[in-house]
Coordinates of C-alpha atoms in Angstrom, one line a residue:
M19 CA -8.9 -21.1 7.4
A20 CA -6.6 -21.6 4.4
D21 CA -4.3 -23.8 6.6
R22 CA -7.3 -26.0 7.5
L23 CA -8.5 -26.4 3.9
L24 CA -4.9 -27.4 2.9
Q25 CA -4.9 -30.0 5.7
V26 CA -8.3 -31.5 4.9
T27 CA -7.4 -31.9 1.2
N28 CA -3.9 -33.4 2.2
T29 CA -2.3 -30.8 0.0
I30 CA 0.5 -30.4 2.6
S31 CA 1.7 -32.8 5.2
D32 CA 1.6 -32.0 9.0
R33 CA 5.4 -31.6 8.9
E34 CA 5.2 -28.8 6.3
L35 CA 2.3 -27.1 8.1
Q36 CA 2.9 -24.0 10.2
N37 CA 0.6 -21.1 11.2
Q38 CA -0.3 -18.9 8.2
T39 CA 1.4 -21.4 5.8
L40 CA 0.6 -19.3 2.7
D41 CA 1.9 -16.1 4.3
D42 CA 5.5 -16.9 3.4
M43 CA 6.9 -13.4 3.8
D44 CA 8.6 -12.5 7.2
L45 CA 6.7 -9.2 7.2
E46 CA 3.4 -11.0 6.9
R47 CA 4.2 -13.2 9.9
E48 CA 5.5 -10.3 12.0
R49 CA 2.5 -8.1 11.4
G50 CA -0.1 -10.9 11.3
I51 CA -1.5 -9.6 8.0
T52 CA -1.6 -10.9 4.4
I53 CA 0.3 -8.6 2.0
K54 CA 0.6 -10.8 -1.1
S55 CA -2.2 -12.9 -2.6
H56 CA -1.0 -16.5 -2.8
A57 CA -2.4 -19.2 -5.2
I58 CA -2.3 -22.9 -4.4
Q59 CA -4.0 -26.0 -6.0
M60 CA -5.8 -28.6 -3.9
E61 CA -7.1 -32.0 -4.9
Y62 CA -10.1 -33.7 -3.2
E63 CA -12.2 -36.8 -3.8
K64 CA -15.9 -36.8 -2.9
D65 CA -18.3 -39.6 -3.7
G66 CA -15.7 -41.3 -6.0
E67 CA -15.4 -38.1 -8.1
K68 CA -12.1 -36.2 -8.2
Y69 CA -12.1 -32.4 -7.9
I70 CA -9.3 -29.9 -8.5
L71 CA -9.7 -26.6 -6.5
N72 CA -7.6 -23.5 -7.0
L73 CA -7.5 -21.3 -4.0
I74 CA -6.2 -17.7 -3.9
D75 CA -5.6 -16.4 -0.4
T76 CA -6.0 -12.6 -0.6
P77 CA -5.2 -9.7 1.7
G78 CA -8.0 -7.8 3.6
H79 CA -6.5 -4.4 4.2
V80 CA -7.8 -1.5 2.1
D81 CA -4.2 -0.7 0.9
F82 CA -4.0 -4.0 -0.9
S83 CA -7.4 -4.0 -2.5
Y84 CA -5.7 -4.1 -5.9
E85 CA -4.4 -7.6 -5.1
V86 CA -8.0 -8.7 -4.4
S87 CA -9.4 -7.2 -7.7
R88 CA -6.7 -9.1 -9.6
S89 CA -7.5 -12.4 -7.9
I90 CA -11.3 -11.9 -8.3
A91 CA -10.8 -11.6 -12.1
A92 CA -9.4 -15.1 -12.2
C93 CA -12.0 -16.8 -9.9
E94 CA -15.5 -18.3 -10.1
G95 CA -16.4 -18.0 -6.4
A96 CA -15.4 -16.3 -3.2
L97 CA -15.5 -17.2 0.5
L98 CA -16.7 -14.2 2.5
I99 CA -15.1 -14.9 5.9
V100 CA -16.4 -12.8 8.8
D101 CA -14.9 -12.9 12.3
A102 CA -17.6 -14.0 14.8
A103 CA -16.1 -11.7 17.5
Q104 CA -15.6 -8.6 15.4
S105 CA -18.5 -8.8 12.9
I106 CA -18.5 -7.2 9.5
Q107 CA -15.6 -4.7 8.7
A108 CA -15.7 -1.8 6.2
Q109 CA -13.1 -3.5 3.9
T110 CA -15.2 -6.8 4.0
I111 CA -18.1 -4.8 2.4
S112 CA -15.9 -3.2 -0.2
N113 CA -14.3 -6.6 -1.2
L114 CA -17.8 -8.1 -1.3
Y115 CA -18.9 -5.5 -3.8
L116 CA -15.9 -6.2 -5.9
A117 CA -16.8 -9.9 -6.0
L118 CA -20.5 -9.2 -6.8
E119 CA -19.5 -6.9 -9.7
N120 CA -17.6 -9.9 -11.2
D121 CA -20.6 -12.2 -10.8
L122 CA -18.9 -14.5 -8.3
E123 CA -20.7 -17.1 -6.3
I124 CA -20.5 -16.0 -2.6
I125 CA -20.3 -18.5 0.3
P126 CA -20.7 -16.7 3.6
V127 CA -18.5 -18.2 6.4
L128 CA -18.5 -17.4 10.1
N129 CA -15.0 -17.9 11.4
K130 CA -13.5 -18.0 15.0
I131 CA -16.7 -19.5 16.6
D132 CA -14.5 -21.1 19.2
L133 CA -13.5 -17.8 20.8
P134 CA -15.1 -17.0 24.2
S135 CA -16.0 -13.4 22.9
A136 CA -17.7 -14.8 19.7
N137 CA -21.3 -13.7 19.1
P138 CA -22.4 -16.1 16.3
E139 CA -26.2 -15.3 16.4
E140 CA -25.8 -11.6 16.1
V141 CA -23.1 -11.7 13.5
T142 CA -25.1 -14.2 11.4
D143 CA -28.0 -11.7 11.4
D144 CA -25.6 -9.0 10.2
I145 CA -24.4 -11.3 7.3
V146 CA -28.1 -12.2 6.4
D147 CA -28.9 -8.4 6.3
L148 CA -25.9 -7.7 4.1
L149 CA -26.3 -10.6 1.6
G150 CA -30.0 -11.2 1.7
C151 CA -29.3 -15.0 2.2
D152 CA -30.9 -17.4 4.6
P153 CA -29.4 -18.0 8.1
E154 CA -28.8 -21.7 7.2
D155 CA -26.6 -20.6 4.3
V156 CA -24.0 -19.1 6.7
L157 CA -21.4 -21.8 7.5
R158 CA -20.0 -21.8 11.0
C159 CA -16.3 -22.8 11.1
S160 CA -13.2 -22.4 13.2
G161 CA -9.8 -22.0 11.5
K162 CA -8.1 -22.9 14.8
T163 CA -9.9 -26.2 15.7
G164 CA -10.9 -27.2 12.2
E165 CA -14.6 -27.4 13.1
G166 CA -17.0 -27.1 10.1
V167 CA -14.1 -27.0 7.5
L168 CA -15.2 -30.3 5.9
E169 CA -18.7 -29.0 5.5
L170 CA -17.3 -25.8 3.9
L171 CA -15.2 -27.9 1.4
H172 CA -18.4 -29.8 0.3
T173 CA -20.3 -26.6 0.0
I174 CA -17.5 -25.1 -2.3
I175 CA -17.7 -28.2 -4.5
E176 CA -21.6 -28.1 -4.7
K177 CA -22.1 -24.3 -5.1
I178 CA -19.1 -22.8 -7.0
P179 CA -19.4 -23.5 -10.7
A180 CA -16.5 -25.1 -12.7
P181 CA -14.7 -22.6 -15.0
Q182 CA -16.4 -22.2 -18.4
G183 CA -14.1 -22.3 -21.4
D184 CA -13.6 -23.9 -24.8
P185 CA -10.8 -26.5 -24.9
E186 CA -10.7 -26.4 -28.7
A187 CA -10.4 -22.6 -29.1
P188 CA -7.0 -20.8 -29.5
L189 CA -5.1 -20.4 -26.2
Q190 CA -6.1 -17.5 -24.0
A191 CA -4.5 -17.4 -20.5
L192 CA -5.0 -14.5 -18.1
I193 CA -1.9 -13.4 -16.1
F194 CA -2.9 -12.6 -12.6
D195 CA 0.4 -12.4 -10.8
S196 CA 4.2 -12.7 -11.4
V197 CA 7.3 -13.1 -9.3
Y198 CA 11.0 -12.6 -9.9
N199 CA 13.3 -15.6 -9.4
P200 CA 17.0 -14.5 -9.5
F201 CA 18.1 -17.9 -11.1
R202 CA 15.3 -18.5 -13.6
G203 CA 14.0 -15.0 -14.5
I204 CA 10.4 -14.0 -14.3
E205 CA 7.7 -16.6 -13.4
A206 CA 4.2 -15.6 -14.5
F207 CA 1.1 -17.1 -12.9
Y208 CA -2.0 -17.4 -15.1
K209 CA -5.4 -19.0 -15.5
V210 CA -6.2 -20.8 -18.8
V211 CA -9.5 -19.4 -20.0
N212 CA -9.7 -21.1 -23.4
G213 CA -7.5 -23.7 -25.1
E214 CA -4.4 -25.3 -23.6
I215 CA -0.7 -24.7 -23.2
K216 CA 2.0 -27.4 -23.7
K217 CA 5.7 -27.4 -22.6
G218 CA 8.0 -26.2 -25.4
Q219 CA 5.4 -24.3 -27.4
Q220 CA 6.1 -20.7 -28.5
V221 CA 3.9 -18.3 -26.8
K222 CA 3.1 -14.6 -27.2
F223 CA 2.3 -12.0 -24.6
M224 CA -0.4 -9.9 -26.3
A225 CA 0.1 -6.5 -24.5
T226 CA 3.8 -6.3 -25.3
N227 CA 3.8 -8.5 -28.4
K228 CA 6.9 -10.4 -27.1
K229 CA 7.4 -14.1 -28.0
Y230 CA 9.0 -16.7 -25.8
F231 CA 9.3 -20.5 -25.5
A232 CA 7.4 -22.2 -22.6
D233 CA 10.6 -23.8 -21.1
E234 CA 8.7 -25.0 -18.1
I235 CA 5.0 -25.0 -17.2
G236 CA 3.2 -26.5 -14.2
T237 CA 0.7 -26.1 -11.4
L238 CA 1.1 -24.2 -8.1
K239 CA 1.2 -26.4 -5.0
L240 CA 3.2 -25.4 -2.0
N241 CA 6.2 -25.9 -4.3
Q242 CA 5.8 -25.7 -8.1
V243 CA 4.9 -29.0 -9.8
E244 CA 6.1 -29.4 -13.4
K245 CA 3.5 -30.6 -15.9
P246 CA 3.6 -31.3 -19.7
V247 CA 0.2 -29.5 -20.4
I248 CA -2.1 -27.1 -18.6
K249 CA -5.7 -27.3 -19.8
T250 CA -8.8 -25.1 -19.9
G251 CA -9.9 -23.8 -16.5
D252 CA -6.6 -24.7 -14.8
V253 CA -4.2 -22.3 -13.0
G254 CA -0.4 -22.6 -13.6
Y255 CA 3.0 -21.0 -13.9
I256 CA 5.3 -20.4 -16.9
I257 CA 9.0 -19.9 -16.9
S258 CA 10.5 -18.7 -20.2
G259 CA 13.7 -17.0 -19.1
I260 CA 12.3 -13.4 -19.2
K261 CA 14.8 -11.0 -17.7
D262 CA 13.1 -7.6 -18.1
A263 CA 10.4 -6.8 -15.6
A264 CA 8.6 -4.5 -18.1
E265 CA 7.8 -7.4 -20.4
V266 CA 5.3 -9.0 -18.1
K267 CA 2.2 -7.1 -17.3
V268 CA -0.4 -8.3 -14.9
G269 CA -3.8 -8.6 -16.7
D270 CA -2.0 -9.5 -20.0
T271 CA -3.2 -12.4 -22.1
I272 CA -0.8 -15.3 -23.2
T273 CA -1.6 -16.9 -26.6
L274 CA 0.2 -19.3 -29.0
V275 CA 2.3 -17.9 -31.9
D276 CA 1.1 -20.8 -34.3
N277 CA -2.6 -20.4 -33.5
P278 CA -3.1 -16.9 -31.9
A279 CA -6.3 -15.7 -30.2
V280 CA -8.1 -12.8 -32.1
E281 CA -8.4 -10.6 -29.0
A282 CA -7.1 -10.4 -25.5
I283 CA -9.2 -11.1 -22.4
D284 CA -10.4 -8.0 -20.6
G285 CA -7.7 -7.6 -18.1
F286 CA -7.9 -5.6 -14.9
E287 CA -8.3 -1.9 -14.5
E288 CA -5.2 0.2 -14.4
V289 CA -4.1 0.9 -10.8
K290 CA -4.8 4.4 -9.5
P291 CA -2.2 5.4 -6.9
M292 CA -3.5 7.4 -4.0
V293 CA -0.3 8.5 -2.2
F294 CA 3.0 9.7 -3.8
A295 CA 6.4 9.8 -2.2
G296 CA 10.0 10.1 -3.4
I297 CA 12.3 7.1 -2.8
Y298 CA 16.1 8.0 -3.0
P299 CA 19.2 5.9 -2.4
V300 CA 21.3 7.0 0.5
D301 CA 24.4 6.7 -1.7
T302 CA 23.8 8.3 -5.1
E303 CA 25.9 5.5 -6.7
D304 CA 23.2 3.0 -5.9
Y305 CA 20.7 4.7 -8.2
E306 CA 20.8 1.9 -10.9
D307 CA 20.6 -0.8 -8.2
L308 CA 17.5 0.9 -6.7
R309 CA 15.9 1.0 -10.2
S310 CA 16.3 -2.7 -10.8
S311 CA 15.2 -3.5 -7.2
I312 CA 11.9 -1.5 -7.7
E313 CA 11.3 -3.1 -11.0
K314 CA 11.6 -6.6 -9.5
L315 CA 9.4 -5.6 -6.6
R316 CA 6.8 -4.2 -9.0
L317 CA 6.5 -7.7 -10.6
N318 CA 5.4 -9.0 -7.3
D319 CA 3.3 -5.9 -6.4
A320 CA 1.6 -4.6 -9.5
S321 CA -0.1 -1.7 -7.6
L322 CA 3.3 0.1 -7.2
T323 CA 4.0 2.7 -9.9
F324 CA 7.2 4.7 -10.3
E325 CA 9.0 7.2 -12.5
A326 CA 12.5 8.8 -12.3
E327 CA 12.9 12.3 -10.6
S328 CA 15.6 14.4 -9.1
S329 CA 15.8 16.6 -6.0
A330 CA 18.3 19.3 -5.2
A331 CA 18.7 17.9 -1.6
L332 CA 18.8 14.2 -2.4
G333 CA 20.0 13.7 -6.0
F334 CA 18.5 11.2 -8.3
G335 CA 15.6 8.9 -7.2
F336 CA 12.1 7.8 -8.0
R337 CA 8.6 9.2 -7.6
C338 CA 6.5 6.3 -6.5
G339 CA 2.8 5.9 -6.3
F340 CA 1.2 3.8 -3.5
L341 CA -2.3 2.8 -2.5
G342 CA -1.9 4.1 1.0
M343 CA 0.5 4.6 3.9
L344 CA 0.7 0.9 4.9
H345 CA 1.5 0.1 1.3
L346 CA 4.4 2.7 1.4
E347 CA 5.7 1.3 4.7
I348 CA 5.7 -2.3 3.4
V349 CA 7.4 -1.3 0.1
Q350 CA 10.2 0.5 2.0
E351 CA 10.6 -2.4 4.3
R352 CA 10.7 -5.0 1.5
L353 CA 13.3 -2.9 -0.4
E354 CA 15.5 -3.0 2.7
R355 CA 15.0 -6.7 3.5
E356 CA 14.7 -8.4 0.2
F357 CA 17.1 -6.2 -1.9
N358 CA 19.4 -4.7 0.8
M359 CA 18.7 -1.2 -0.4
T360 CA 18.9 1.6 2.2
V361 CA 16.6 4.3 1.0
I362 CA 15.4 7.8 2.1
T363 CA 11.6 8.4 1.7
T364 CA 10.4 11.9 1.3
V365 CA 7.2 13.3 2.8
P366 CA 4.3 11.5 1.2
N367 CA 1.7 13.6 -0.6
V368 CA -1.2 13.2 -3.1
S369 CA -1.6 14.4 -6.7
Y370 CA -3.2 17.8 -7.3
E371 CA -4.5 19.6 -10.4
A372 CA -3.6 23.2 -10.9
Y373 CA -5.4 25.6 -13.3
L374 CA -3.7 28.8 -14.5
E375 CA -5.3 32.3 -14.9
K376 CA -4.3 32.7 -18.6
D377 CA -5.9 29.3 -19.5
P378 CA -8.5 28.3 -16.8
D379 CA -9.5 25.1 -18.7
K380 CA -6.0 23.7 -19.1
M381 CA -5.0 21.3 -16.2
V382 CA -1.4 21.1 -14.9
P383 CA -0.8 18.0 -12.8
V384 CA 1.1 18.5 -9.6
H385 CA 2.7 15.4 -8.2
N386 CA 5.2 17.2 -6.1
P387 CA 5.0 20.5 -4.1
S388 CA 7.9 21.8 -6.1
E389 CA 5.9 21.5 -9.4
L390 CA 3.2 24.0 -8.1
P391 CA 3.1 26.9 -10.5
D392 CA 3.7 30.5 -9.3
P393 CA 0.8 31.4 -7.0
S394 CA 0.4 34.8 -8.7
G395 CA -0.7 33.1 -12.0
L396 CA -2.9 30.5 -10.4
N397 CA -6.6 30.3 -11.0
R398 CA -7.4 27.4 -8.6
V399 CA -5.9 24.2 -7.3
E400 CA -8.1 21.1 -7.0
E401 CA -7.4 18.2 -4.6
P402 CA -8.7 14.6 -4.7
Y403 CA -11.6 13.8 -2.4
I404 CA -12.6 10.3 -1.2
R405 CA -15.8 8.7 0.0
A406 CA -14.8 7.2 3.4
A407 CA -16.9 4.5 5.0
I408 CA -16.3 4.0 8.7
I409 CA -18.0 1.2 10.7
T410 CA -17.7 1.5 14.5
K411 CA -19.4 0.7 17.8
S412 CA -22.1 3.3 18.6
E413 CA -20.3 4.4 21.8
F414 CA -17.4 5.8 19.6
V415 CA -19.6 7.9 17.2
G416 CA -18.7 11.2 18.9
P417 CA -14.9 10.9 18.9
V418 CA -14.9 9.5 15.3
M419 CA -17.0 12.3 14.1
S420 CA -14.8 14.9 15.8
L421 CA -11.7 13.4 14.1
C422 CA -13.3 13.4 10.6
I423 CA -14.5 17.0 11.0
E424 CA -11.0 18.0 12.2
K425 CA -9.7 16.4 8.9
R426 CA -12.1 18.6 6.9
G427 CA -14.6 15.8 6.4
E428 CA -18.3 16.3 5.6
L429 CA -20.8 13.8 6.9
Q430 CA -22.9 12.4 4.1
S431 CA -24.9 9.7 5.9
Q432 CA -25.1 7.7 9.1
N433 CA -27.0 4.5 9.5
Y434 CA -27.2 1.9 12.2
L435 CA -26.4 -1.6 10.9
T436 CA -27.4 -3.1 14.2
Q437 CA -28.3 -1.7 17.6
H438 CA -24.6 -1.3 18.4
R439 CA -22.8 -0.8 15.1
V440 CA -22.9 2.4 13.0
E441 CA -21.8 3.0 9.4
M442 CA -20.8 6.6 8.7
I443 CA -20.1 7.9 5.2
F444 CA -17.8 11.0 5.0
N445 CA -16.6 13.0 2.0
M446 CA -13.1 14.1 2.8
P447 CA -9.8 15.2 1.2
L448 CA -7.4 12.3 0.6
A449 CA -4.5 14.5 1.8
E450 CA -5.9 14.6 5.3
V451 CA -6.2 10.8 5.4
V452 CA -2.7 10.1 4.2
F453 CA -0.7 10.7 7.3
D454 CA -2.0 9.7 10.8
F455 CA -5.7 9.3 10.2
Y456 CA -5.9 5.5 10.3
D457 CA -3.7 5.2 13.5
R458 CA -5.8 7.9 15.3
L459 CA -9.0 6.3 14.2
K460 CA -7.9 2.9 15.7
S461 CA -6.8 4.5 19.0
I462 CA -9.9 6.6 19.6
S463 CA -12.2 3.6 18.9
K464 CA -10.0 1.1 20.9
G465 CA -9.3 -0.8 17.7
Y466 CA -13.0 -1.4 16.9
A467 CA -13.5 1.0 13.9
S468 CA -12.8 -0.2 10.4
F469 CA -12.2 2.1 7.5
D470 CA -12.5 1.8 3.8
Y471 CA -12.3 4.5 1.0
A472 CA -12.8 5.0 -2.7
P473 CA -12.0 8.1 -4.8
S474 CA -14.9 10.5 -5.4
G475 CA -13.4 13.1 -7.7
M476 CA -11.6 16.5 -7.5
K477 CA -12.7 19.6 -5.6
A478 CA -11.2 23.2 -5.6
S479 CA -9.5 24.0 -2.3
K480 CA -7.4 26.9 -0.8
L481 CA -4.0 25.3 -0.7
V482 CA -0.6 26.9 0.0
K483 CA 2.9 25.5 -0.4
V484 CA 4.7 25.4 2.9
D485 CA 8.5 25.3 2.5
I486 CA 10.9 24.3 5.3
M487 CA 14.2 26.3 5.3
I488 CA 17.2 24.9 7.3
N489 CA 20.0 27.4 7.7
G490 CA 18.4 29.6 5.0
E491 CA 18.3 26.9 2.4
V492 CA 14.9 25.4 1.2
V493 CA 14.9 21.6 1.7
D494 CA 12.6 20.6 -1.2
A495 CA 12.1 17.1 0.1
L496 CA 10.3 18.6 3.2
S497 CA 8.0 20.9 1.2
A498 CA 4.2 20.2 1.5
L499 CA 1.0 21.5 0.0
I500 CA -1.3 22.2 2.9
H501 CA -4.8 23.8 3.3
V502 CA -4.5 27.4 4.3
D503 CA -6.3 26.9 7.6
N504 CA -3.8 24.3 8.8
A505 CA -0.6 25.9 7.3
Y506 CA 0.5 27.9 10.4
N507 CA -0.1 24.9 12.8
I508 CA 1.6 22.4 10.7
G509 CA 4.5 24.7 9.9
K510 CA 5.1 25.3 13.6
K511 CA 4.9 21.6 14.5
M512 CA 7.3 20.7 11.7
C513 CA 9.9 23.3 12.9
E514 CA 9.6 22.0 16.5
K515 CA 9.9 18.4 15.4
L516 CA 13.0 19.1 13.3
R517 CA 14.6 21.0 16.2
E518 CA 14.5 17.8 18.2
L519 CA 15.8 15.6 15.4
I520 CA 18.6 17.5 13.7
P521 CA 21.9 17.2 15.6
R522 CA 23.5 20.3 17.1
Q523 CA 26.4 21.8 15.1
Q524 CA 29.2 24.3 15.9
F525 CA 26.9 27.1 14.8
D526 CA 23.3 28.2 15.3
I527 CA 20.8 26.6 12.9
P528 CA 17.6 28.5 12.2
I529 CA 14.7 26.3 11.1
Q530 CA 11.9 28.2 9.4
A531 CA 8.6 27.4 7.8
A532 CA 7.6 29.8 5.0
I533 CA 4.7 30.4 2.6
G534 CA 6.4 32.2 -0.4
A535 CA 8.5 35.0 1.1
K536 CA 6.5 35.1 4.4
I537 CA 8.0 33.3 7.4
I538 CA 5.3 31.7 9.5
A539 CA 7.3 29.8 12.1
R540 CA 10.8 29.6 13.4
E541 CA 12.9 27.5 15.8
T542 CA 16.6 27.7 16.4
I543 CA 19.0 24.9 17.2
K544 CA 21.6 26.4 19.5
A545 CA 25.3 26.0 18.7
L546 CA 27.7 23.8 20.7
R547 CA 30.0 26.3 22.3
K548 CA 33.5 25.9 23.8
D549 CA 34.3 28.0 26.8
V550 CA 37.1 30.1 25.3
T551 CA 37.4 32.2 28.4
A552 CA 38.2 29.3 30.6
K553 CA 42.0 30.1 30.6
C554 CA 41.4 33.7 31.7
Y555 CA 41.6 33.9 35.5
G556 CA 41.5 37.5 36.6
G557 CA 43.2 40.2 34.5
D558 CA 41.6 42.8 32.3
I559 CA 38.0 42.3 30.9
S560 CA 39.2 43.3 27.4
R561 CA 41.1 39.9 27.2
K562 CA 37.8 38.0 27.6
R563 CA 35.9 40.3 25.3
K564 CA 38.6 39.8 22.6
L565 CA 38.4 36.0 22.8
L566 CA 34.5 36.1 22.6
E567 CA 34.5 38.5 19.6
K568 CA 37.0 36.1 17.8
Q569 CA 34.7 33.2 18.6
K570 CA 31.7 35.1 17.4
A571 CA 33.4 35.9 14.0
G572 CA 34.4 32.3 13.6
K573 CA 30.8 31.1 14.2
K574 CA 29.4 33.6 11.7
K575 CA 31.8 32.4 9.0
M576 CA 31.1 28.8 9.9
R577 CA 27.3 29.4 9.5
Q578 CA 27.8 30.8 6.0
I579 CA 29.8 27.8 4.7
G580 CA 28.4 25.1 7.0
R581 CA 26.1 22.4 5.6
V582 CA 23.5 20.8 7.7
E583 CA 22.9 17.0 7.2
V584 CA 19.3 16.2 7.6
P585 CA 18.8 12.6 9.1
Q586 CA 16.3 10.2 7.5
S587 CA 14.2 10.3 10.7
A588 CA 13.6 14.0 10.0
F589 CA 11.9 13.2 6.6
L590 CA 9.5 10.9 8.3
A591 CA 8.9 13.2 11.3
V592 CA 6.2 15.0 9.4
L593 CA 4.1 11.9 9.5
K594 CA 4.0 11.8 13.3
L595 CA 3.3 15.4 14.1
N596 CA 0.6 14.4 16.7
D597 CA 2.9 12.2 18.8

């Protein structure tokens, strides 16, 4: 749809056009999803009047909802695009609520009406029920053939209001994105809410109180277009030679040093990471390179949080916070592709809250299983719960419900949106959703179920710390906090999985799962053995016995001093225990 709008407004030539023009990352094209929101300016003339439209193409997946919230804060209207073949998805509803909270003008659009499987009448009814609009308000378009796109453009011009702002007031510009350019430093993208910004002026970033000169400003087309001034309501970029990633914060306000604004614009809410994992360099000497790579990546992905940590098994690295498992996968992949960093990722987990017996009101945050206080002094451990909304076809209600109950979910409500589509609301622990929930949900519903979640608070649970011991040594990167009912099963599966993945050595390797001092599961990787009796043909049995005893003593000594290298695939094995 974005491609067609760019074509109709002649923003890009046919030569520059390719499928998913705005998705300029290799990963986005390979997976067919939008990961980064992308801003672009379009110009259009209607009835002799010239209009400037600033479009932000945002992701749809629940893991990138922070990108959407940032974009919405800088917009006046939103296109709610619904697939005519798939109808309304759970994340469509959550993004719609975000837009309504920000008082945006909503234009409902029915896309992919050219598909043979499209069902425009039924889906239009769904949209009317959701928005409370008239059926005539729902525009029918096709992003493939371009049908209805011109009508959509005219509706945008008529319905979405122009930005309100005071051109005479002191400059206030809201930063909604930034990107790292290795040659020119950090480029910040902003929307001018009040006042104007000129090239060469000295500006101040209000959150950090840092001052810079606006070396270059301009608007965002497919390529950046330099301009001498950016006025109220316009969207642009600023390059001022900023080298340090920490100095540009998304949601910050830019103002002028000579005529500063009294207060900053209300920025966006602080991001709340859902999933935590350790990221470590394969070679410990690459620690500083990894730090600068993560800082640069964070500029482009403000929902990533990180802090330094160390591990006995892996050395120095970072504890990173992500919005979900897909987000973690994408960050790991981008570090490898864009920054050539080979990293090891530990088992992802969520953040818990522990309360001690001696002071039951004092909360101890637990971001890592190794931080869990001694169980003998624990009063309780609370884990984060989420409100999960699942929309699926009515024929898959049974399997979806079984999956959610297996994951300790409690059904809150169930209502039929249409005759064939059901919305189910579950209250469930975030830790259960982190690993394989989304993949399994898609497979049991043949890809039809959509899933969205929001945090719903903390709840006390019976959790135990399961340690994995390899050759008698605890591997802290494989430890996990697990509900007591699932501990034995998961411990056993982890041992079985590791037995397949760890290469055989010259000595027996025991793999054990333990809760405290109690071993709950064990697997053994058998040693590679040389046939030391091969040279004995006939003769006394004591000769063979002597050779075997010698070998046995050697193996025993080797096991005491031998170290087992755990491959990267073993750290990720825990995620795929159901395969």
